[in-house]
Amino acid sequence: MKPMLITIDGPAGAGKTTVSRQVASRLGYTYVDTGALYRGVAFEVKKKLNPSEYDDVFVLKKLCMQLDFSIKAEKGEMMLFSAGVDISALIRTPEITMLASSISAKSVVRESLLKMQQELGGKKAVVFEGRDMGTVVFPDADVKFFLDADYRERAKRRYLEICDKTDQSLKEVEDD
């Protein structure tokens, strides 16, 4: 079987991560969590910029051009490195997650990561997980999946994922 580019798309809490990891593992493919890339950008923004610069397109573009991200798979998990430093655990805080949400809406950030993702996808034998993977990033992917789940179930999954890191209630997660 020839190596394929597979995308798994859908809303938060739909099970994309679980399915993506299993598919990549079974096929011996590289798993790419694109949300981690956006969190990585948010981490670098927080580390290197003043809050007043978060909306400055020129400053963000300069920062994005200097990003030195690499990924490595270890035991089915994607590890994200910035300039050779493992930032995988550092990007999973509620603060970075919230900043990633606003940073990911910036076109300059999306364009920068689009190029990075497409370069990774050019190698094939990869499973990309994240929003817009099968439509915007890889419209010609070999195989595309879209996962969805009831919003209450999605909220419950997200709450269980973050409950030890935040004081948000299940209802607050559901409202978000």
CSV table of N, CA and C in Angstrom, one decimal:
chain,number,residue,atom,x,y,z
A,1,MET,N,0.8,-1.2,0.0
A,1,MET,CA,0.0,0.0,0.0
A,1,MET,C,0.9,1.2,0.0
A,2,LYS,N,0.6,2.2,-0.9
A,2,LYS,CA,1.4,3.4,-0.9
A,2,LYS,C,1.1,4.3,0.3
A,3,PRO,N,2.0,5.1,0.7
A,3,PRO,CA,1.8,6.0,1.9
A,3,PRO,C,0.8,7.0,1.6
A,4,MET,N,-0.1,7.3,2.5
A,4,MET,CA,-1.2,8.2,2.3
A,4,MET,C,-1.1,9.4,3.3
A,5,LEU,N,-1.8,10.4,2.9
A,5,LEU,CA,-2.0,11.6,3.8
A,5,LEU,C,-3.5,11.5,4.3
A,6,ILE,N,-3.7,11.4,5.6
A,6,ILE,CA,-5.0,11.2,6.2
A,6,ILE,C,-5.3,12.4,7.1
A,7,THR,N,-6.5,12.9,6.9
A,7,THR,CA,-6.9,14.1,7.8
A,7,THR,C,-8.1,13.6,8.6
A,8,ILE,N,-8.1,14.1,9.9
A,8,ILE,CA,-9.2,13.8,10.8
A,8,ILE,C,-9.6,15.2,11.4
A,9,ASP,N,-10.8,15.6,11.1
A,9,ASP,CA,-11.3,16.9,11.3
A,9,ASP,C,-12.5,16.8,12.3
A,10,GLY,N,-12.9,17.9,12.9
A,10,GLY,CA,-14.1,18.0,13.7
A,10,GLY,C,-14.0,18.9,14.8
A,11,PRO,N,-15.0,19.1,15.6
A,11,PRO,CA,-15.0,20.1,16.7
A,11,PRO,C,-14.3,19.5,17.9
A,12,ALA,N,-14.0,20.4,18.9
A,12,ALA,CA,-13.3,20.0,20.1
A,12,ALA,C,-14.1,18.9,20.8
A,13,GLY,N,-13.4,17.9,21.3
A,13,GLY,CA,-14.1,16.9,22.2
A,13,GLY,C,-14.8,15.8,21.4
A,14,ALA,N,-14.6,15.8,20.1
A,14,ALA,CA,-15.3,14.8,19.3
A,14,ALA,C,-14.6,13.5,19.2
A,15,GLY,N,-13.4,13.4,19.7
A,15,GLY,CA,-12.6,12.2,19.7
A,15,GLY,C,-11.5,12.1,18.6
A,16,LYS,N,-11.2,13.3,18.0
A,16,LYS,CA,-10.2,13.3,17.0
A,16,LYS,C,-8.9,12.8,17.4
A,17,THR,N,-8.4,13.2,18.6
A,17,THR,CA,-7.1,12.8,19.1
A,17,THR,C,-7.0,11.3,19.3
A,18,THR,N,-8.0,10.7,19.9
A,18,THR,CA,-8.0,9.3,20.2
A,18,THR,C,-8.0,8.5,18.9
A,19,VAL,N,-8.8,8.9,18.0
A,19,VAL,CA,-8.9,8.2,16.7
A,19,VAL,C,-7.6,8.4,15.9
A,20,SER,N,-7.2,9.6,15.8
A,20,SER,CA,-6.0,9.9,15.1
A,20,SER,C,-4.7,9.1,15.5
A,21,ARG,N,-4.6,9.1,16.8
A,21,ARG,CA,-3.4,8.3,17.4
A,21,ARG,C,-3.5,6.9,17.1
A,22,GLN,N,-4.7,6.3,17.2
A,22,GLN,CA,-4.9,4.9,16.9
A,22,GLN,C,-4.7,4.6,15.4
A,23,VAL,N,-5.2,5.4,14.5
A,23,VAL,CA,-5.0,5.2,13.1
A,23,VAL,C,-3.5,5.3,12.8
A,24,ALA,N,-2.8,6.3,13.3
A,24,ALA,CA,-1.4,6.5,13.0
A,24,ALA,C,-0.6,5.3,13.5
A,25,SER,N,-1.0,4.9,14.7
A,25,SER,CA,-0.2,3.7,15.3
A,25,SER,C,-0.4,2.5,14.5
A,26,ARG,N,-1.7,2.2,14.1
A,26,ARG,CA,-1.9,1.0,13.4
A,26,ARG,C,-1.2,0.9,12.0
A,27,LEU,N,-1.1,2.1,11.4
A,27,LEU,CA,-0.5,2.2,10.1
A,27,LEU,C,1.0,2.5,10.1
A,28,GLY,N,1.5,2.8,11.3
A,28,GLY,CA,2.9,3.1,11.5
A,28,GLY,C,3.2,4.5,10.9
A,29,TYR,N,2.2,5.4,10.9
A,29,TYR,CA,2.3,6.7,10.4
A,29,TYR,C,2.7,7.7,11.5
A,30,THR,N,3.1,8.9,11.0
A,30,THR,CA,3.4,10.0,11.9
A,30,THR,C,2.1,10.6,12.3
A,31,TYR,N,1.9,10.9,13.6
A,31,TYR,CA,0.7,11.6,14.0
A,31,TYR,C,1.0,13.1,14.3
A,32,VAL,N,0.2,14.0,13.7
A,32,VAL,CA,0.4,15.4,13.9
A,32,VAL,C,-0.8,16.1,14.5
A,33,ASP,N,-0.7,16.6,15.7
A,33,ASP,CA,-1.7,17.3,16.4
A,33,ASP,C,-1.5,18.8,16.1
A,34,THR,N,-2.4,19.3,15.1
A,34,THR,CA,-2.2,20.6,14.7
A,34,THR,C,-2.5,21.7,15.8
A,35,GLY,N,-3.4,21.3,16.7
A,35,GLY,CA,-3.7,22.1,17.8
A,35,GLY,C,-2.5,22.4,18.6
A,36,ALA,N,-1.6,21.4,18.7
A,36,ALA,CA,-0.3,21.6,19.5
A,36,ALA,C,0.6,22.7,18.8
A,37,LEU,N,0.5,22.7,17.5
A,37,LEU,CA,1.3,23.7,16.7
A,37,LEU,C,0.8,25.1,17.1
A,38,TYR,N,-0.5,25.3,17.1
A,38,TYR,CA,-1.1,26.6,17.5
A,38,TYR,C,-0.8,27.0,18.9
A,39,ARG,N,-0.8,26.0,19.8
A,39,ARG,CA,-0.5,26.2,21.2
A,39,ARG,C,1.0,26.6,21.3
A,40,GLY,N,1.8,26.0,20.4
A,40,GLY,CA,3.3,26.3,20.4
A,40,GLY,C,3.5,27.8,20.0
A,41,VAL,N,2.7,28.2,19.0
A,41,VAL,CA,2.8,29.6,18.6
A,41,VAL,C,2.4,30.5,19.8
A,42,ALA,N,1.3,30.1,20.5
A,42,ALA,CA,0.8,30.9,21.6
A,42,ALA,C,1.9,31.0,22.7
A,43,PHE,N,2.5,29.8,22.9
A,43,PHE,CA,3.6,29.8,23.9
A,43,PHE,C,4.7,30.8,23.6
A,44,GLU,N,5.1,30.8,22.3
A,44,GLU,CA,6.2,31.7,21.9
A,44,GLU,C,5.8,33.1,21.9
A,45,VAL,N,4.5,33.4,21.6
A,45,VAL,CA,4.0,34.7,21.7
A,45,VAL,C,4.0,35.2,23.1
A,46,LYS,N,3.6,34.4,24.0
A,46,LYS,CA,3.6,34.8,25.5
A,46,LYS,C,5.0,35.0,26.0
A,47,LYS,N,5.9,34.1,25.5
A,47,LYS,CA,7.3,34.2,26.0
A,47,LYS,C,8.0,35.4,25.4
A,48,LYS,N,7.8,35.8,24.2
A,48,LYS,CA,8.6,36.7,23.5
A,48,LYS,C,8.0,38.1,23.3
A,49,LEU,N,6.7,38.2,23.4
A,49,LEU,CA,6.0,39.5,23.1
A,49,LEU,C,5.3,40.1,24.3
A,50,ASN,N,5.1,41.4,24.2
A,50,ASN,CA,4.3,42.0,25.2
A,50,ASN,C,2.8,41.9,24.8
A,51,PRO,N,1.9,41.8,25.8
A,51,PRO,CA,0.5,41.7,25.4
A,51,PRO,C,0.0,42.8,24.4
A,52,SER,N,0.6,43.9,24.5
A,52,SER,CA,0.2,45.0,23.5
A,52,SER,C,0.6,44.6,22.1
A,53,GLU,N,1.5,43.7,21.9
A,53,GLU,CA,1.9,43.3,20.6
A,53,GLU,C,1.1,42.1,20.0
A,54,TYR,N,0.3,41.5,20.8
A,54,TYR,CA,-0.4,40.3,20.4
A,54,TYR,C,-1.3,40.4,19.1
A,55,ASP,N,-1.7,41.7,18.9
A,55,ASP,CA,-2.6,41.9,17.7
A,55,ASP,C,-1.8,42.6,16.6
A,56,ASP,N,-0.5,42.8,16.8
A,56,ASP,CA,0.3,43.5,15.8
A,56,ASP,C,0.7,42.5,14.7
A,57,VAL,N,0.1,42.7,13.5
A,57,VAL,CA,0.3,41.7,12.4
A,57,VAL,C,1.8,41.6,12.0
A,58,PHE,N,2.5,42.8,12.0
A,58,PHE,CA,3.9,42.8,11.6
A,58,PHE,C,4.8,42.1,12.6
A,59,VAL,N,4.5,42.3,13.9
A,59,VAL,CA,5.3,41.6,15.0
A,59,VAL,C,5.0,40.1,15.0
A,60,LEU,N,3.7,39.7,14.8
A,60,LEU,CA,3.4,38.3,14.7
A,60,LEU,C,4.0,37.6,13.5
A,61,LYS,N,4.0,38.3,12.4
A,61,LYS,CA,4.6,37.7,11.2
A,61,LYS,C,6.1,37.5,11.4
A,62,LYS,N,6.8,38.5,12.0
A,62,LYS,CA,8.2,38.3,12.3
A,62,LYS,C,8.5,37.1,13.2
A,63,LEU,N,7.6,37.0,14.3
A,63,LEU,CA,7.8,35.9,15.2
A,63,LEU,C,7.6,34.6,14.5
A,64,CYS,N,6.5,34.5,13.7
A,64,CYS,CA,6.2,33.3,13.0
A,64,CYS,C,7.3,32.9,12.0
A,65,MET,N,7.9,33.8,11.4
A,65,MET,CA,9.0,33.5,10.5
A,65,MET,C,10.3,33.0,11.2
A,66,GLN,N,10.4,33.3,12.5
A,66,GLN,CA,11.5,32.8,13.3
A,66,GLN,C,11.2,31.5,14.0
A,67,LEU,N,10.0,31.0,13.9
A,67,LEU,CA,9.7,29.7,14.7
A,67,LEU,C,10.6,28.6,14.2
A,68,ASP,N,11.0,27.8,15.1
A,68,ASP,CA,11.8,26.6,14.8
A,68,ASP,C,11.2,25.4,15.4
A,69,PHE,N,10.1,25.0,14.9
A,69,PHE,CA,9.3,23.9,15.5
A,69,PHE,C,9.8,22.6,14.9
A,70,SER,N,9.8,21.6,15.7
A,70,SER,CA,10.0,20.2,15.1
A,70,SER,C,9.1,19.3,16.0
A,71,ILE,N,8.8,18.2,15.4
A,71,ILE,CA,8.0,17.2,16.1
A,71,ILE,C,8.7,15.9,16.2
A,72,LYS,N,8.3,15.1,17.2
A,72,LYS,CA,8.9,13.8,17.4
A,72,LYS,C,7.8,12.9,18.0
A,73,ALA,N,7.7,11.7,17.5
A,73,ALA,CA,6.7,10.8,18.1
A,73,ALA,C,7.4,9.9,19.2
A,74,GLU,N,6.7,9.8,20.3
A,74,GLU,CA,7.3,8.9,21.3
A,74,GLU,C,6.1,8.2,22.0
A,75,LYS,N,6.0,6.9,21.9
A,75,LYS,CA,5.0,6.1,22.5
A,75,LYS,C,3.6,6.6,22.0
A,76,GLY,N,3.4,6.9,20.7
A,76,GLY,CA,2.2,7.3,20.2
A,76,GLY,C,1.8,8.8,20.5
A,77,GLU,N,2.6,9.5,21.2
A,77,GLU,CA,2.4,10.9,21.5
A,77,GLU,C,3.2,11.7,20.7
A,78,MET,N,2.7,12.9,20.3
A,78,MET,CA,3.5,13.9,19.5
A,78,MET,C,4.1,14.8,20.5
A,79,MET,N,5.4,15.0,20.4
A,79,MET,CA,6.2,15.9,21.2
A,79,MET,C,6.5,17.1,20.3
A,80,LEU,N,6.3,18.3,20.9
A,80,LEU,CA,6.6,19.5,20.1
A,80,LEU,C,7.9,20.2,20.7
A,81,PHE,N,8.8,20.5,19.8
A,81,PHE,CA,10.0,21.1,20.2
A,81,PHE,C,10.1,22.5,19.6
A,82,SER,N,10.6,23.5,20.3
A,82,SER,CA,10.8,24.8,19.8
A,82,SER,C,12.3,25.1,20.0
A,83,ALA,N,13.0,25.3,18.9
A,83,ALA,CA,14.4,25.5,18.9
A,83,ALA,C,15.1,24.4,19.7
A,84,GLY,N,14.7,23.2,19.5
A,84,GLY,CA,15.3,22.0,20.2
A,84,GLY,C,14.8,21.8,21.6
A,85,VAL,N,14.0,22.6,22.2
A,85,VAL,CA,13.5,22.4,23.6
A,85,VAL,C,12.1,21.8,23.5
A,86,ASP,N,11.9,20.8,24.3
A,86,ASP,CA,10.6,20.1,24.4
A,86,ASP,C,9.6,21.0,25.2
A,87,ILE,N,8.6,21.5,24.5
A,87,ILE,CA,7.6,22.4,25.1
A,87,ILE,C,6.2,21.7,25.2
A,88,SER,N,6.2,20.4,25.0
A,88,SER,CA,5.0,19.6,25.0
A,88,SER,C,4.1,19.8,26.2
A,89,ALA,N,4.7,19.7,27.4
A,89,ALA,CA,3.9,19.9,28.6
A,89,ALA,C,3.6,21.4,28.8
A,90,LEU,N,4.4,22.3,28.4
A,90,LEU,CA,4.2,23.7,28.7
A,90,LEU,C,3.1,24.3,27.9
A,91,ILE,N,2.7,23.7,26.8
A,91,ILE,CA,1.6,24.2,25.9
A,91,ILE,C,0.2,23.7,26.3
A,92,ARG,N,0.1,22.9,27.4
A,92,ARG,CA,-1.2,22.3,27.7
A,92,ARG,C,-1.8,23.0,28.9
A,93,THR,N,-1.4,24.2,29.2
A,93,THR,CA,-2.0,25.0,30.4
A,93,THR,C,-3.3,25.7,29.9
A,94,PRO,N,-4.2,25.9,30.7
A,94,PRO,CA,-5.4,26.7,30.3
A,94,PRO,C,-5.1,28.1,29.7
A,95,GLU,N,-4.1,28.7,30.3
A,95,GLU,CA,-3.7,30.1,29.8
A,95,GLU,C,-3.2,30.0,28.3
A,96,ILE,N,-2.4,29.0,28.0
A,96,ILE,CA,-1.8,28.9,26.7
A,96,ILE,C,-3.0,28.4,25.7
A,97,THR,N,-3.8,27.6,26.2
A,97,THR,CA,-5.0,27.1,25.4
A,97,THR,C,-5.9,28.3,25.0
A,98,MET,N,-6.1,29.2,26.0
A,98,MET,CA,-7.0,30.4,25.7
A,98,MET,C,-6.2,31.3,24.7
A,99,LEU,N,-5.0,31.5,24.9
A,99,LEU,CA,-4.2,32.4,24.0
A,99,LEU,C,-4.1,31.8,22.6
A,100,ALA,N,-4.0,30.5,22.5
A,100,ALA,CA,-3.9,29.8,21.2
A,100,ALA,C,-5.2,30.0,20.5
A,101,SER,N,-6.3,30.0,21.2
A,101,SER,CA,-7.6,30.2,20.6
A,101,SER,C,-7.7,31.6,19.9
A,102,SER,N,-7.2,32.6,20.5
A,102,SER,CA,-7.2,34.0,19.9
A,102,SER,C,-6.1,34.1,18.9
A,103,ILE,N,-5.0,33.5,19.1
A,103,ILE,CA,-3.8,33.6,18.2
A,103,ILE,C,-4.2,32.9,16.9
A,104,SER,N,-4.9,31.8,17.0
A,104,SER,CA,-5.2,31.0,15.8
A,104,SER,C,-6.1,31.7,14.8
A,105,ALA,N,-6.8,32.7,15.3
A,105,ALA,CA,-7.7,33.5,14.5
A,105,ALA,C,-7.0,34.5,13.6
A,106,LYS,N,-5.7,34.7,13.9
A,106,LYS,CA,-4.9,35.7,13.1
A,106,LYS,C,-4.5,35.0,11.8
A,107,SER,N,-4.8,35.7,10.7
A,107,SER,CA,-4.4,35.1,9.4
A,107,SER,C,-2.9,34.9,9.2
A,108,VAL,N,-2.1,35.8,9.8
A,108,VAL,CA,-0.7,35.6,9.6
A,108,VAL,C,-0.2,34.4,10.3
A,109,VAL,N,-0.8,34.0,11.4
A,109,VAL,CA,-0.4,32.8,12.1
A,109,VAL,C,-0.9,31.6,11.3
A,110,ARG,N,-2.1,31.6,10.8
A,110,ARG,CA,-2.7,30.5,10.1
A,110,ARG,C,-1.9,30.2,8.8
A,111,GLU,N,-1.5,31.3,8.1
A,111,GLU,CA,-0.7,31.2,6.9
A,111,GLU,C,0.7,30.6,7.2
A,112,SER,N,1.3,31.0,8.3
A,112,SER,CA,2.6,30.4,8.7
A,112,SER,C,2.5,28.9,8.9
A,113,LEU,N,1.5,28.6,9.7
A,113,LEU,CA,1.4,27.1,10.1
A,113,LEU,C,0.9,26.3,8.9
A,114,LEU,N,0.1,26.9,8.0
A,114,LEU,CA,-0.3,26.2,6.8
A,114,LEU,C,0.9,25.7,6.0
A,115,LYS,N,1.9,26.6,5.8
A,115,LYS,CA,3.1,26.2,5.1
A,115,LYS,C,3.8,25.0,5.8
A,116,MET,N,3.9,25.2,7.1
A,116,MET,CA,4.6,24.1,7.9
A,116,MET,C,3.9,22.8,7.8
A,117,GLN,N,2.5,22.8,7.9
A,117,GLN,CA,1.7,21.6,7.9
A,117,GLN,C,1.8,21.0,6.5
A,118,GLN,N,1.8,21.8,5.5
A,118,GLN,CA,1.8,21.2,4.1
A,118,GLN,C,3.2,20.6,3.8
A,119,GLU,N,4.3,21.2,4.4
A,119,GLU,CA,5.6,20.6,4.2
A,119,GLU,C,5.6,19.2,4.9
A,120,LEU,N,5.1,19.1,6.1
A,120,LEU,CA,5.0,17.8,6.8
A,120,LEU,C,4.2,16.8,6.0
A,121,GLY,N,3.1,17.3,5.5
A,121,GLY,CA,2.2,16.4,4.7
A,121,GLY,C,2.7,15.9,3.4
A,122,GLY,N,3.7,16.7,2.9
A,122,GLY,CA,4.3,16.3,1.6
A,122,GLY,C,5.0,15.0,1.7
A,123,LYS,N,5.4,14.6,2.9
A,123,LYS,CA,6.1,13.3,3.1
A,123,LYS,C,5.2,12.1,3.1
A,124,LYS,N,3.9,12.3,3.2
A,124,LYS,CA,2.9,11.3,3.2
A,124,LYS,C,3.1,10.4,4.5
A,125,ALA,N,2.4,9.3,4.6
A,125,ALA,CA,2.5,8.4,5.8
A,125,ALA,C,2.3,9.2,7.0
A,126,VAL,N,1.3,10.1,7.0
A,126,VAL,CA,1.0,11.0,8.1
A,126,VAL,C,-0.5,11.1,8.4
A,127,VAL,N,-0.9,11.3,9.7
A,127,VAL,CA,-2.3,11.5,10.0
A,127,VAL,C,-2.3,12.9,10.7
A,128,PHE,N,-3.0,13.8,10.1
A,128,PHE,CA,-3.2,15.1,10.6
A,128,PHE,C,-4.5,15.2,11.3
A,129,GLU,N,-4.5,15.7,12.6
A,129,GLU,CA,-5.7,15.9,13.4
A,129,GLU,C,-5.9,17.4,13.6
A,130,GLY,N,-7.1,17.9,13.3
A,130,GLY,CA,-7.3,19.3,13.7
A,130,GLY,C,-8.4,19.9,12.8
A,131,ARG,N,-8.8,21.1,13.1
A,131,ARG,CA,-9.8,21.8,12.3
A,131,ARG,C,-9.3,22.2,11.0
A,132,ASP,N,-10.2,22.1,10.0
A,132,ASP,CA,-9.9,22.6,8.6
A,132,ASP,C,-8.8,21.7,7.9
A,133,MET,N,-8.5,20.6,8.5
A,133,MET,CA,-7.4,19.8,7.8
A,133,MET,C,-7.8,19.3,6.4
A,134,GLY,N,-9.0,18.8,6.3
A,134,GLY,CA,-9.5,18.2,5.0
A,134,GLY,C,-10.1,19.2,4.1
A,135,THR,N,-10.3,20.4,4.5
A,135,THR,CA,-10.9,21.4,3.6
A,135,THR,C,-9.9,22.5,3.2
A,136,VAL,N,-9.2,23.1,4.2
A,136,VAL,CA,-8.3,24.2,3.9
A,136,VAL,C,-6.9,23.8,3.7
A,137,VAL,N,-6.4,23.0,4.7
A,137,VAL,CA,-5.0,22.6,4.7
A,137,VAL,C,-4.6,21.6,3.6
A,138,PHE,N,-5.4,20.5,3.6
A,138,PHE,CA,-5.2,19.4,2.6
A,138,PHE,C,-6.5,19.0,1.9
A,139,PRO,N,-6.9,19.9,1.0
A,139,PRO,CA,-8.2,19.6,0.3
A,139,PRO,C,-8.0,18.3,-0.6
A,140,ASP,N,-6.8,18.0,-1.0
A,140,ASP,CA,-6.6,16.8,-1.8
A,140,ASP,C,-6.0,15.6,-1.0
A,141,ALA,N,-6.3,15.6,0.3
A,141,ALA,CA,-5.8,14.5,1.1
A,141,ALA,C,-6.3,13.1,0.5
A,142,ASP,N,-5.5,12.1,0.7
A,142,ASP,CA,-5.9,10.8,0.2
A,142,ASP,C,-7.2,10.3,0.9
A,143,VAL,N,-7.3,10.5,2.2
A,143,VAL,CA,-8.4,10.0,3.0
A,143,VAL,C,-8.8,11.1,4.0
A,144,LYS,N,-10.1,11.5,4.1
A,144,LYS,CA,-10.5,12.5,5.0
A,144,LYS,C,-11.6,12.0,5.9
A,145,PHE,N,-11.6,12.3,7.2
A,145,PHE,CA,-12.6,11.9,8.1
A,145,PHE,C,-13.1,13.2,8.8
A,146,PHE,N,-14.4,13.2,9.1
A,146,PHE,CA,-14.9,14.3,10.0
A,146,PHE,C,-15.7,13.6,11.1
A,147,LEU,N,-15.2,13.8,12.3
A,147,LEU,CA,-15.8,13.2,13.5
A,147,LEU,C,-16.7,14.3,14.2
A,148,ASP,N,-17.8,13.8,14.8
A,148,ASP,CA,-18.6,14.7,15.6
A,148,ASP,C,-19.2,13.9,16.7
A,149,ALA,N,-19.7,14.6,17.7
A,149,ALA,CA,-20.3,14.0,18.9
A,149,ALA,C,-21.3,15.0,19.5
A,150,ASP,N,-22.2,14.5,20.2
A,150,ASP,CA,-23.2,15.4,20.9
A,150,ASP,C,-22.4,16.4,21.8
A,151,TYR,N,-22.8,17.7,21.8
A,151,TYR,CA,-22.0,18.7,22.5
A,151,TYR,C,-21.9,18.4,24.0
A,152,ARG,N,-22.8,17.7,24.6
A,152,ARG,CA,-22.7,17.3,26.0
A,152,ARG,C,-21.6,16.3,26.2
A,153,GLU,N,-21.5,15.4,25.3
A,153,GLU,CA,-20.4,14.4,25.4
A,153,GLU,C,-19.1,15.0,25.1
A,154,ARG,N,-19.0,16.0,24.2
A,154,ARG,CA,-17.8,16.7,23.9
A,154,ARG,C,-17.4,17.5,25.1
A,155,ALA,N,-18.3,18.2,25.8
A,155,ALA,CA,-18.0,19.0,26.9
A,155,ALA,C,-17.5,18.0,28.1
A,156,LYS,N,-18.1,16.9,28.2
A,156,LYS,CA,-17.7,16.0,29.3
A,156,LYS,C,-16.2,15.5,29.0
A,157,ARG,N,-15.9,15.1,27.8
A,157,ARG,CA,-14.6,14.7,27.4
A,157,ARG,C,-13.6,15.8,27.7
A,158,ARG,N,-13.9,17.0,27.3
A,158,ARG,CA,-13.0,18.1,27.5
A,158,ARG,C,-12.8,18.4,29.0
A,159,TYR,N,-13.9,18.4,29.7
A,159,TYR,CA,-13.8,18.6,31.2
A,159,TYR,C,-12.9,17.6,31.8
A,160,LEU,N,-13.0,16.3,31.5
A,160,LEU,CA,-12.2,15.3,32.1
A,160,LEU,C,-10.7,15.5,31.7
A,161,GLU,N,-10.5,16.0,30.5
A,161,GLU,CA,-9.1,16.3,30.0
A,161,GLU,C,-8.5,17.4,30.8
A,162,ILE,N,-9.3,18.4,31.3
A,162,ILE,CA,-8.7,19.6,31.9
A,162,ILE,C,-9.0,19.8,33.4
A,163,CYS,N,-9.8,18.9,33.9
A,163,CYS,CA,-10.3,19.2,35.3
A,163,CYS,C,-9.2,19.3,36.4
A,164,ASP,N,-8.1,18.6,36.2
A,164,ASP,CA,-7.0,18.8,37.1
A,164,ASP,C,-6.1,20.0,36.9
A,165,LYS,N,-6.4,20.8,35.8
A,165,LYS,CA,-5.6,21.9,35.5
A,165,LYS,C,-6.4,23.2,35.7
A,166,THR,N,-7.7,23.1,35.9
A,166,THR,CA,-8.5,24.3,36.0
A,166,THR,C,-9.6,24.2,37.0
A,167,ASP,N,-10.2,25.3,37.4
A,167,ASP,CA,-11.3,25.3,38.3
A,167,ASP,C,-12.7,25.4,37.6
A,168,GLN,N,-12.6,25.3,36.3
A,168,GLN,CA,-13.9,25.4,35.5
A,168,GLN,C,-14.8,24.2,35.9
A,169,SER,N,-16.1,24.5,35.9
A,169,SER,CA,-17.1,23.4,36.2
A,169,SER,C,-17.4,22.8,34.8
A,170,LEU,N,-18.1,21.7,34.9
A,170,LEU,CA,-18.5,21.0,33.7
A,170,LEU,C,-19.5,21.9,32.9
A,171,LYS,N,-20.3,22.6,33.6
A,171,LYS,CA,-21.3,23.5,33.0
A,171,LYS,C,-20.5,24.7,32.3
A,172,GLU,N,-19.5,25.2,32.9
A,172,GLU,CA,-18.7,26.3,32.2
A,172,GLU,C,-18.0,25.7,31.0
A,173,VAL,N,-17.5,24.5,31.0
A,173,VAL,CA,-16.9,23.9,29.8
A,173,VAL,C,-17.9,23.7,28.8
A,174,GLU,N,-19.1,23.3,29.2
A,174,GLU,CA,-20.2,23.1,28.2
A,174,GLU,C,-20.6,24.4,27.6
A,175,ASP,N,-20.7,25.4,28.4
A,175,ASP,CA,-21.0,26.8,27.8
A,175,ASP,C,-20.0,27.3,26.8
A,176,ASP,N,-18.7,27.0,27.2
A,176,ASP,CA,-17.6,27.4,26.3
A,176,ASP,C,-17.7,26.7,24.9
